[in-house]
Amino acid sequence: MADAAAREDLVKACHVLAAAGHNDFVWGHVAVRAEHGSGVWMKPSGLGMEEIQVDDLVLVGWDGEVLAGHRRRHVEYPIHTRIMLARPDVGATVHSHVGSATSFSSLQTPLVPISHEGTYFAPEGVPTFTATSDLILTDEQGDAVAATLGQAHAAFLQGHGIVTVGADLVAAVMAALLLDRACRKQLAAMAAGGPKVWTSAEAAVVKRTHVYPRALLEQGWDYLVRTLDRASNA
Ligand SMILES: [Zn+2]
């Protein structure tokens, strides 16, 4: 079957995200663009991210039809399909209900780069989708999320969770992990009465090229995969 490498990376992505706290029982999902433009490979519904194996994955067409795989698709597939249709540069998407970002987005405060992690989202920042806190069930809602996202690497879904995107799974997953860390650090600073200082937007754009060039994102991803391998072999 085509897309073998992408599907193996999608399984790793699910496991990495689960280990990093992005699993919400069986909810939250990840997708990667399928070869030949047929749709997206996705985590199926009904299983936790840490449970996913290659045979569990489903190929979802642009209209939501399951084209391959024996499991059911998540109802929120339009998050992934509509963003990928709107953004030809996006090859992978993550949607999770990670607690830090969900709490943070209720504060109506911009995420600012108080640490390395925040610079990853410069210069666009992390826009917030506010039209509904309900599930994203239709193409129209998916289009609205894509419009909020614009050219950013991530968006908050207020009262719901996050969406992160990247050219591939390495970039989309690392964005999700960095966003969680950035939110946790800013929440901690806010709880202590701050933040009072942070990296300027101009400096963050430069700093980002030093702290998160592609090679270092890959190193982070490889480390996370090795960590999972060690845990499964222990
Ligand atoms: Zn959701």
Short mmCIF file of C-alpha atoms and ligand atoms in Angstrom, two decimals, residues 24 27-29 74 76 79 95-97 133-136 157 160-162, ligand 1:
data_model
loop_
_atom_site.label_atom_id
_atom_site.label_comp_id
_atom_site.label_asym_id
_atom_site.label_seq_id
_atom_site.Cartn_x
_atom_site.Cartn_y
_atom_site.Cartn_z
CA ASP A 24 -7.52 13.11 25.92
CA TRP A 27 -9.91 12.15 21.51
CA GLY A 28 -7.50 14.37 19.64
CA HIS A 29 -6.14 13.37 16.25
CA HIS A 74 -13.13 11.12 13.71
CA GLU A 76 -13.75 16.41 13.23
CA ILE A 79 -10.12 20.39 10.68
CA HIS A 95 -5.57 18.64 16.81
CA SER A 96 -5.46 18.05 20.54
CA HIS A 97 -7.26 19.15 23.68
CA SER A 133 -16.20 25.99 21.28
CA ASP A 134 -18.13 23.05 19.86
CA LEU A 135 -16.75 20.29 17.65
CA ILE A 136 -15.68 21.18 14.11
CA LEU A 157 -9.68 26.72 19.43
CA HIS A 160 -11.73 23.30 22.88
CA GLY A 161 -8.04 22.81 22.09
CA ILE A 162 -5.38 23.53 19.51
ZN ZN B 1 -11.57 18.36 19.32
#
